[in-house]
mmCIF file of C-alpha atoms and ligand atoms in Angstrom:
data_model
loop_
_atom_site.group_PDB
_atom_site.id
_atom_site.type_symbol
_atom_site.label_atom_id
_atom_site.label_comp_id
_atom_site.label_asym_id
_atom_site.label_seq_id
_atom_site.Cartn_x
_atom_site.Cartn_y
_atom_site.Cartn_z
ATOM 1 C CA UNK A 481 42.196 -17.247 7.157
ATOM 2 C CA UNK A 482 38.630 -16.418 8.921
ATOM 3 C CA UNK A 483 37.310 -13.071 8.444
ATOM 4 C CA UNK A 484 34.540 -11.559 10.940
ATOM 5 C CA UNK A 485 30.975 -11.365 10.128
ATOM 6 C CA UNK A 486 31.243 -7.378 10.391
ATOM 7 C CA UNK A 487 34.261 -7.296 7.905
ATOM 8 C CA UNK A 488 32.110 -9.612 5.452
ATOM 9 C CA UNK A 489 29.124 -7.566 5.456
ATOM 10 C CA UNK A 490 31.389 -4.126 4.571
ATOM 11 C CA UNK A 491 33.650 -6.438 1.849
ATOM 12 C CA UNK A 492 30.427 -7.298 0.314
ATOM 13 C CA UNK A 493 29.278 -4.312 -0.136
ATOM 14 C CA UNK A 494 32.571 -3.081 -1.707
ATOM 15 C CA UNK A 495 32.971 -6.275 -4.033
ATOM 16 C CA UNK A 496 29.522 -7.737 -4.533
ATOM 17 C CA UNK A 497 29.093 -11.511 -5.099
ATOM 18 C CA UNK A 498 28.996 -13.827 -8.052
ATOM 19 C CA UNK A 499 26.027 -16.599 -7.538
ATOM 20 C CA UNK A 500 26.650 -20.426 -8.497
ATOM 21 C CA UNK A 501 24.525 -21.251 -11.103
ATOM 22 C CA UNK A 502 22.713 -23.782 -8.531
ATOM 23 C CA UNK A 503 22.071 -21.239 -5.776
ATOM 24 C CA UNK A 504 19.490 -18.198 -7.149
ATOM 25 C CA UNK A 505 17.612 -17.465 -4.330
ATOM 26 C CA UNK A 506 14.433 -17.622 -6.425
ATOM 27 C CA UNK A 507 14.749 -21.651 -6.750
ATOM 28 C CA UNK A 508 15.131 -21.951 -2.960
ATOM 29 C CA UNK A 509 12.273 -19.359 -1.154
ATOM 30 C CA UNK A 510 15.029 -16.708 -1.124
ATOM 31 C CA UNK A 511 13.874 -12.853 -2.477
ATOM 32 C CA UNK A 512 13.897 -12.211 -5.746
ATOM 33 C CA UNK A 513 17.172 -10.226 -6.885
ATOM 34 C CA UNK A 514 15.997 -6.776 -8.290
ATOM 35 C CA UNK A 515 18.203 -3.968 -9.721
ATOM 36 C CA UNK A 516 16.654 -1.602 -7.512
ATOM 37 C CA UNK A 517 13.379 -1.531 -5.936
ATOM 38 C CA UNK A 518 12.126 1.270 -4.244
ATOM 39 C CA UNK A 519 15.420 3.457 -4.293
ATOM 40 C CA UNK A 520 16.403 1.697 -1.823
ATOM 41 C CA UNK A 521 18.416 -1.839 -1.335
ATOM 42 C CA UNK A 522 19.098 -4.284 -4.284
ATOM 43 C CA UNK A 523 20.438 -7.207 -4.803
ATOM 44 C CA UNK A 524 20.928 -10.174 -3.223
ATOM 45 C CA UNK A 525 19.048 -10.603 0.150
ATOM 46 C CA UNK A 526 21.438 -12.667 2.754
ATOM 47 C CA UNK A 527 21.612 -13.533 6.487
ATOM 48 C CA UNK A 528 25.257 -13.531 8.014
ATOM 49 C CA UNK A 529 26.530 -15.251 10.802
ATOM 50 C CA UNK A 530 25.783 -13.422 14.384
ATOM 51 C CA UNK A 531 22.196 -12.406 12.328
ATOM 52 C CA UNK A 532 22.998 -9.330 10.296
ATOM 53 C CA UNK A 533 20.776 -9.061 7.321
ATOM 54 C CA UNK A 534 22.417 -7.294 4.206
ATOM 55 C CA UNK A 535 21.901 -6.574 0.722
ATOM 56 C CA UNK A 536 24.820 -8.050 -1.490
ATOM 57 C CA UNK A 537 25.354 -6.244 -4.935
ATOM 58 C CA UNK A 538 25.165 -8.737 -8.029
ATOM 59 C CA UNK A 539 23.833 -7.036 -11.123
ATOM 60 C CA UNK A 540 26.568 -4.111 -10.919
ATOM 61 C CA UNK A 541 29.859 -4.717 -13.241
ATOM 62 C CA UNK A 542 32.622 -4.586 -10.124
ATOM 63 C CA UNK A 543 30.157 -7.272 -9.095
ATOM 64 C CA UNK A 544 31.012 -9.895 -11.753
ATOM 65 C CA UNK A 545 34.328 -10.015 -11.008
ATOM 66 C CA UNK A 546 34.322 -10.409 -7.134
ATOM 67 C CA UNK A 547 36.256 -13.082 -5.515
ATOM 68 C CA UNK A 548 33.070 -13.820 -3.389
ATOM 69 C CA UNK A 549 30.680 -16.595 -4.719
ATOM 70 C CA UNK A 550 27.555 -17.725 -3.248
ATOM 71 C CA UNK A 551 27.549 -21.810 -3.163
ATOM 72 C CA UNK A 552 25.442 -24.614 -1.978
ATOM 73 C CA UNK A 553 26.055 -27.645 -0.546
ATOM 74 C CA UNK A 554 22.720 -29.523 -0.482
ATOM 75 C CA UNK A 555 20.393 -27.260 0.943
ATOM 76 C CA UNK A 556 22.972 -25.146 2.786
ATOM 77 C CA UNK A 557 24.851 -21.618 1.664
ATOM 78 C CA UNK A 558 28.233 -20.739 2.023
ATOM 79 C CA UNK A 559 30.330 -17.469 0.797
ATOM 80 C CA UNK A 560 33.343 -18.575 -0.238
ATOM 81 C CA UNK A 561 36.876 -16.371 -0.813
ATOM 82 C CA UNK A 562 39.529 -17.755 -2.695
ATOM 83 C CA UNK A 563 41.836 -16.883 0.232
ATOM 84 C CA UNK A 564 39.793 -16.615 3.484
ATOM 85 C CA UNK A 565 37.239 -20.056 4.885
ATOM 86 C CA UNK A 566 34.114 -20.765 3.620
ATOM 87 C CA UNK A 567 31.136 -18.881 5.504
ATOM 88 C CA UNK A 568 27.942 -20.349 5.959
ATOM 89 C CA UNK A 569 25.305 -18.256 5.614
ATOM 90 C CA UNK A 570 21.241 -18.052 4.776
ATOM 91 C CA UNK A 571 18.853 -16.873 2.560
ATOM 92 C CA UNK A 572 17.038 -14.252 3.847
ATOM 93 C CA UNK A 573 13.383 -15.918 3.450
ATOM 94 C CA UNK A 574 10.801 -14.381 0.800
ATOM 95 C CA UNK A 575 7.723 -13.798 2.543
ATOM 96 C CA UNK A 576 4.074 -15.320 1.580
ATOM 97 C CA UNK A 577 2.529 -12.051 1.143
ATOM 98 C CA UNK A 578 4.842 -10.788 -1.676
ATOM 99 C CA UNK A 579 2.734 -12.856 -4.231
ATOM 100 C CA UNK A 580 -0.953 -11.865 -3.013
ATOM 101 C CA UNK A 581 -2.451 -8.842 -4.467
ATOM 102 C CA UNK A 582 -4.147 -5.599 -2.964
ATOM 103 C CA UNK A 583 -7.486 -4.871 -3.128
ATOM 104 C CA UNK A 584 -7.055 -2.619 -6.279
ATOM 105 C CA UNK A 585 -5.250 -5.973 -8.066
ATOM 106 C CA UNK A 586 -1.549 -5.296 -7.771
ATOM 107 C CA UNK A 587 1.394 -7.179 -6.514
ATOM 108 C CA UNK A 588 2.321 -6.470 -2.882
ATOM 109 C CA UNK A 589 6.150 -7.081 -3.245
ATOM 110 C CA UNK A 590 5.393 -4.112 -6.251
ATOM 111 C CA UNK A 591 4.131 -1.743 -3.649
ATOM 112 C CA UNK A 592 6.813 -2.387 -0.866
ATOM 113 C CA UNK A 593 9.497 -4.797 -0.373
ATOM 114 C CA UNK A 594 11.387 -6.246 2.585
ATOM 115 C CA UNK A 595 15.020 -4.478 3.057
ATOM 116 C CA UNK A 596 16.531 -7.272 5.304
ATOM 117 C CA UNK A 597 14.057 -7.102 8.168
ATOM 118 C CA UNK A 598 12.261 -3.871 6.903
ATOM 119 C CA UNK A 599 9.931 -2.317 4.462
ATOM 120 C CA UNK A 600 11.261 0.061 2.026
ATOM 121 C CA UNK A 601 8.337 1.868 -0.144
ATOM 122 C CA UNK A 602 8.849 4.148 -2.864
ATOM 123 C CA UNK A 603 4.918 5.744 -2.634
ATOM 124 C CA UNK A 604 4.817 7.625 -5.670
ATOM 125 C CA UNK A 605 5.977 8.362 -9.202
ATOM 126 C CA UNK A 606 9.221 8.182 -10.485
ATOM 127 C CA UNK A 607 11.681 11.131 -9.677
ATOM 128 C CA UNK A 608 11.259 13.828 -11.965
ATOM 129 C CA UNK A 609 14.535 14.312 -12.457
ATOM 130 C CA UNK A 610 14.710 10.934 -14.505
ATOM 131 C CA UNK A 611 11.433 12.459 -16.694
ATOM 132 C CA UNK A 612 13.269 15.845 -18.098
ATOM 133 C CA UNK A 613 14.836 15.526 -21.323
ATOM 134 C CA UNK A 614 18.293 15.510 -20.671
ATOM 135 C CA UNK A 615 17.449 13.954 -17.908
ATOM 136 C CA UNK A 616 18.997 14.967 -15.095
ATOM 137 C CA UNK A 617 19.022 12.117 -12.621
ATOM 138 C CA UNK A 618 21.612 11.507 -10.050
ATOM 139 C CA UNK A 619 24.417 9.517 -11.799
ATOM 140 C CA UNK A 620 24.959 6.452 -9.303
ATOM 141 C CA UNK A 621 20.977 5.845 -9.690
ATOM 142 C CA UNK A 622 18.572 3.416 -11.121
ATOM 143 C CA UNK A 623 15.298 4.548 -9.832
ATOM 144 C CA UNK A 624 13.996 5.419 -13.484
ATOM 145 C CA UNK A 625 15.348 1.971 -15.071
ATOM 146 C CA UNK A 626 12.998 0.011 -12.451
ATOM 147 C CA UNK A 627 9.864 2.077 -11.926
ATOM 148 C CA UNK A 628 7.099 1.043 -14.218
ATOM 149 C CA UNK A 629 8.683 -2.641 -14.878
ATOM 150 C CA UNK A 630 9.150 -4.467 -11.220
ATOM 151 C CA UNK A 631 7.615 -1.338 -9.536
ATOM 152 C CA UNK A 632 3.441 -0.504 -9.679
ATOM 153 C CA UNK A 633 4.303 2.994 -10.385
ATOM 154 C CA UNK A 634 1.567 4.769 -8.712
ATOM 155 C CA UNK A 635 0.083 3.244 -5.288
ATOM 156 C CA UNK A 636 -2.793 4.328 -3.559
ATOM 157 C CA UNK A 637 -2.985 4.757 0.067
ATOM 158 C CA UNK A 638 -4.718 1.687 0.852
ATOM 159 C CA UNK A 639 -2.620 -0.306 -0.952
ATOM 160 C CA UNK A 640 0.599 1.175 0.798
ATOM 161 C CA UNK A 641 -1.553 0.566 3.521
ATOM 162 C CA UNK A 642 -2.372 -2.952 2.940
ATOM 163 C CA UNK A 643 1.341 -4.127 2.144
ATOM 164 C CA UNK A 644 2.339 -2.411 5.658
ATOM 165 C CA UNK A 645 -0.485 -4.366 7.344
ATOM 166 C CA UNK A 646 0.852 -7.577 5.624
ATOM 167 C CA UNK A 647 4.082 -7.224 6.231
ATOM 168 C CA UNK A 648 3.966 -6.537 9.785
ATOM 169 C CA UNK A 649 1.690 -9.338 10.414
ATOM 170 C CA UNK A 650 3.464 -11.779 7.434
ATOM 171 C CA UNK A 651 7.388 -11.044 8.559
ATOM 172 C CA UNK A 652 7.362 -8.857 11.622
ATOM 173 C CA UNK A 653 8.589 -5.713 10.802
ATOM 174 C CA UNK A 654 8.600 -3.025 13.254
ATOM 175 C CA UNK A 655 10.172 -0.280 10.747
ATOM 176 C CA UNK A 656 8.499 1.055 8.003
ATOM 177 C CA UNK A 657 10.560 3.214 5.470
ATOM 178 C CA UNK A 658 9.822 5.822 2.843
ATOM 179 C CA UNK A 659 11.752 7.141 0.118
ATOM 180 C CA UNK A 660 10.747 9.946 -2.571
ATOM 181 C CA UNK A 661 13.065 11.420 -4.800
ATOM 182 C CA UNK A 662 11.925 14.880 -6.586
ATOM 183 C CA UNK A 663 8.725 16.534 -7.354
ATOM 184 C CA UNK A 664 7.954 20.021 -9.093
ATOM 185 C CA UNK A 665 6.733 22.050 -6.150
ATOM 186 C CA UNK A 666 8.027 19.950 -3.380
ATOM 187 C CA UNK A 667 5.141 17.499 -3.230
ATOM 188 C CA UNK A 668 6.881 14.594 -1.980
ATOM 189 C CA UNK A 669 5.743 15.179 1.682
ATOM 190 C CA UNK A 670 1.920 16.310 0.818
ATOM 191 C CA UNK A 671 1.875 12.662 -0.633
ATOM 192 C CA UNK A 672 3.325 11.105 2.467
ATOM 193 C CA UNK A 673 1.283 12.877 4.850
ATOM 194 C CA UNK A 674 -1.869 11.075 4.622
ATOM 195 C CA UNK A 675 0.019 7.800 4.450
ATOM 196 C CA UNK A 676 2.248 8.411 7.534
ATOM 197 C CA UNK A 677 -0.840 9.578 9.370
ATOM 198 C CA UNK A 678 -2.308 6.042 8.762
ATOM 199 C CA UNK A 679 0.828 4.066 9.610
ATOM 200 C CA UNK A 680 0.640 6.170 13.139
ATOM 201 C CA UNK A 681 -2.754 5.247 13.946
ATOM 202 C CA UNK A 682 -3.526 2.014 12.341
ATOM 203 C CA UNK A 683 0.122 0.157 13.819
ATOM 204 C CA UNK A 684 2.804 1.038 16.226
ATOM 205 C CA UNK A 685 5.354 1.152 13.542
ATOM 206 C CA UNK A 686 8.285 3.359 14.035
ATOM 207 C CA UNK A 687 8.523 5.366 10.509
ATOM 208 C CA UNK A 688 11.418 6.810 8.375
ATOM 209 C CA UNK A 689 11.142 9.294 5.701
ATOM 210 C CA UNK A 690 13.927 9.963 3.334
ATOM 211 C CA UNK A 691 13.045 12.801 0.790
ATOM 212 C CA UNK A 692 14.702 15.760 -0.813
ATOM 213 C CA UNK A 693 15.019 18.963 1.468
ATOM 214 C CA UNK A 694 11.480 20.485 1.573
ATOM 215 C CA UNK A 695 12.144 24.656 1.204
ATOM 216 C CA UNK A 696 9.744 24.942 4.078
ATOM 217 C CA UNK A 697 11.380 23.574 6.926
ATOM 218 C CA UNK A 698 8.455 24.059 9.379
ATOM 219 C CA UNK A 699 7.325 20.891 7.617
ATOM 220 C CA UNK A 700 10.046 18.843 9.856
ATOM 221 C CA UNK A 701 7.864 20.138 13.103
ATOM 222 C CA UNK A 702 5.023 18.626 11.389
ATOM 223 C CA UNK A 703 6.503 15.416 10.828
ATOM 224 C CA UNK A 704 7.809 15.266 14.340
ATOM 225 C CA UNK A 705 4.452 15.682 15.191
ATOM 226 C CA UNK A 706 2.752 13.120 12.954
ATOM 227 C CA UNK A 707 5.360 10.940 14.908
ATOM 228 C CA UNK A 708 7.689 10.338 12.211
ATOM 229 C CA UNK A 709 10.845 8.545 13.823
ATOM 230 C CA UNK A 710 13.749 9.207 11.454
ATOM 231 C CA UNK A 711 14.136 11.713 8.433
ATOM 232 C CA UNK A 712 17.062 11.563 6.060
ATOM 233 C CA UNK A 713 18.307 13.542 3.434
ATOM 234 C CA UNK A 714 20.374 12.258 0.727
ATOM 235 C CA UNK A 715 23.245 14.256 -0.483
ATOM 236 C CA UNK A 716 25.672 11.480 -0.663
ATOM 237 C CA UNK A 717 28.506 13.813 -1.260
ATOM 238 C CA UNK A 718 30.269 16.570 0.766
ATOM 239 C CA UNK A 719 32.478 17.422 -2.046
ATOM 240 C CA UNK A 720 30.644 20.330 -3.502
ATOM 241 C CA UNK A 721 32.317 20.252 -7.067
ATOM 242 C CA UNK A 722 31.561 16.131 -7.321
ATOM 243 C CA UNK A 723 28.155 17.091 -6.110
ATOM 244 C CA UNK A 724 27.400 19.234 -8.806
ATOM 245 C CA UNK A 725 28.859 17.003 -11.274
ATOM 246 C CA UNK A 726 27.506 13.592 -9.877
ATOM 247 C CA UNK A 727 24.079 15.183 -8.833
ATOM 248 C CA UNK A 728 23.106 17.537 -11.404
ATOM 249 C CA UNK A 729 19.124 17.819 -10.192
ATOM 250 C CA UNK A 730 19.470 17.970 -6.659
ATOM 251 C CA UNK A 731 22.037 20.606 -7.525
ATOM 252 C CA UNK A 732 19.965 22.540 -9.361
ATOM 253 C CA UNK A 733 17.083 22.078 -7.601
ATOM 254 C CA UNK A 734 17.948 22.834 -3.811
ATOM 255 C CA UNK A 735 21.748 22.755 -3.810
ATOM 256 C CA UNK A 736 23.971 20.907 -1.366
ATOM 257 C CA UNK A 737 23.893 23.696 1.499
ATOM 258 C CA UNK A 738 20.233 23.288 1.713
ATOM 259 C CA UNK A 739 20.621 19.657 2.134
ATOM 260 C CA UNK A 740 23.239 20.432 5.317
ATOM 261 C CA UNK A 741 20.747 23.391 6.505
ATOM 262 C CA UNK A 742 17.562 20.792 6.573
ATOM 263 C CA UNK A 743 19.863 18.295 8.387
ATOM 264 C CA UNK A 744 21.269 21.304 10.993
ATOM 265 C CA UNK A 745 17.390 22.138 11.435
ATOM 266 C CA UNK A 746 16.371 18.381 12.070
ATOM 267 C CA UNK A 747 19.181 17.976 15.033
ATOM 268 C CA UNK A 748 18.058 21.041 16.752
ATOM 269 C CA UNK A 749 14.474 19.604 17.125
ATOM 270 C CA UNK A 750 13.493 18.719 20.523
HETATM 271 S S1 SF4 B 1749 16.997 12.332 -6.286
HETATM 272 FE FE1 SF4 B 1749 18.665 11.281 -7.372
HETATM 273 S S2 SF4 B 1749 18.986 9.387 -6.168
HETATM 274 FE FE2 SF4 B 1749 16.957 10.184 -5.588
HETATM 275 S S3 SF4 B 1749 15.533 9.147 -6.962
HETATM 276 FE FE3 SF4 B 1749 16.056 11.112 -7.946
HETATM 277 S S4 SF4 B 1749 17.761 10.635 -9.333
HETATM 278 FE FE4 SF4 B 1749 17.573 8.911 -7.887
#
């Protein structure tokens, strides 16, 4: 049986993949497999037929035991399914510029990786809510087991700044994307500002932010302004008994109506 490229790309990231032993994208100019970089995508980096770029879960346990598996047949990929034909499929390729360094000496794939054909950078510190003791983190998150070991931890401006510059001249991208989680005294978008302001007049990027719902929401004016594209919050569950128990920070810390009041406020600006 053939299955579409659109069912694929949602089974995979329900199931995950298993990789032949032959096939890790690092041996063959594919992108490094991370647990999480940035808060944002992990995993294995693929192309699918009809071009969608997706971010296949292998490190996670339900991933182990998928009935996907990445093979190779010389130099060519195929996802196989013990009941449904072989697809072929490609590497998503790792870009030059991950290996140089910024200015200030670090790693630009530790300042901002490619997530399929965007960057994804996490500007700042770790979220605080992975810092408290008992931590407090969201439950489905890995943020804090990354940050510090594949991640530079803190990143300057110009090195954000650099990465974007490489990237969009190295692999293209037209979408830049930011992601913060929490910060005593709602920081997150004082440290963007000066960043996003850059992006806006340095490239023609479009921009997305993704941060926790700032208590001042005349701060979403401001990034329409700045010429932010796209803002997200994530609450990740309507439920508001799971959200309490799955997200015990953001609970605490804003709540899950103010996460629906910052997204009502963001659709009624013009
Ligand atoms: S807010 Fe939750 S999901 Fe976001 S970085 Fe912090 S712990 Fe992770």
């Amino acid at each position: 049986m053939s299955i579409t490229p659109a069912f694929l790309k949602l089974d995979l990231y329900c199931k995950g993949i298993r990789i032949a032993p032959d096939c890790f994208p690092e041996d063959h100019h594919g992108r490094p497999i991370t647990r999480t970089r940035a808060g944002l995508g992990s995993g294995l980096e693929l192309v699918l037929p009809g071009d969608l770029w997706t971010n296949v879960p292998v490190v996670e346990d339900f991933a182990k035991v998928s009935p996907y598996e990445l093979v190779r047949e010389d130099e060519r990929f195929f996802v196989t399914h013990p009941h449904h034909s072989k697809v072929e499929v490609r590497l998503s390729p790792r870009p030059d510029w991950y290996e140089t360094k910024t200015s200030s000496g670090k790693r630009m794939d530790r300042v901002g990786t490619l997530q399929g054909t965007y960057l994804g950078v996490y500007p700042s510190a770790v979220c605080e809510y992975w810092t408290e003791s008992p931590k407090v983190n969201c439950k489905f998150c890995s943020v804090g087991l990354n940050l510090g070991d594949k991640d530079a931890g803190e990143k300057t401006v110009e090195d954000i700044m650099e990465v974007i510059h490489a990237a969009r001249e190295g692999s293209g991208i037209t979408y830049v994307d930011f992601n913060t989680g929490h910060y005593e005294g709602d920081t997150y978008l004082d440290i963007l500002e000066p960043i996003l302001k850059r992006v806006k007049s340095e490239t023609d990027l479009l921009i997305g932010v993704q941060t926790p719902p700032h208590h001042d929401l005349s701060w979403y004016d401001r990034l329409q302004e700045m010429g932010v594209n796209r803002v997200s919050f994530c609450f990740e569950i309507f439920d508001p008994r799971t959200f309490e128990e799955v997200c015990p920070g953001k609970h605490r810390e804003y709540g899950l109506k103010r996460y629906l009041d910052a997204v009502e406020y963001c659709v009624g600006l013009t």
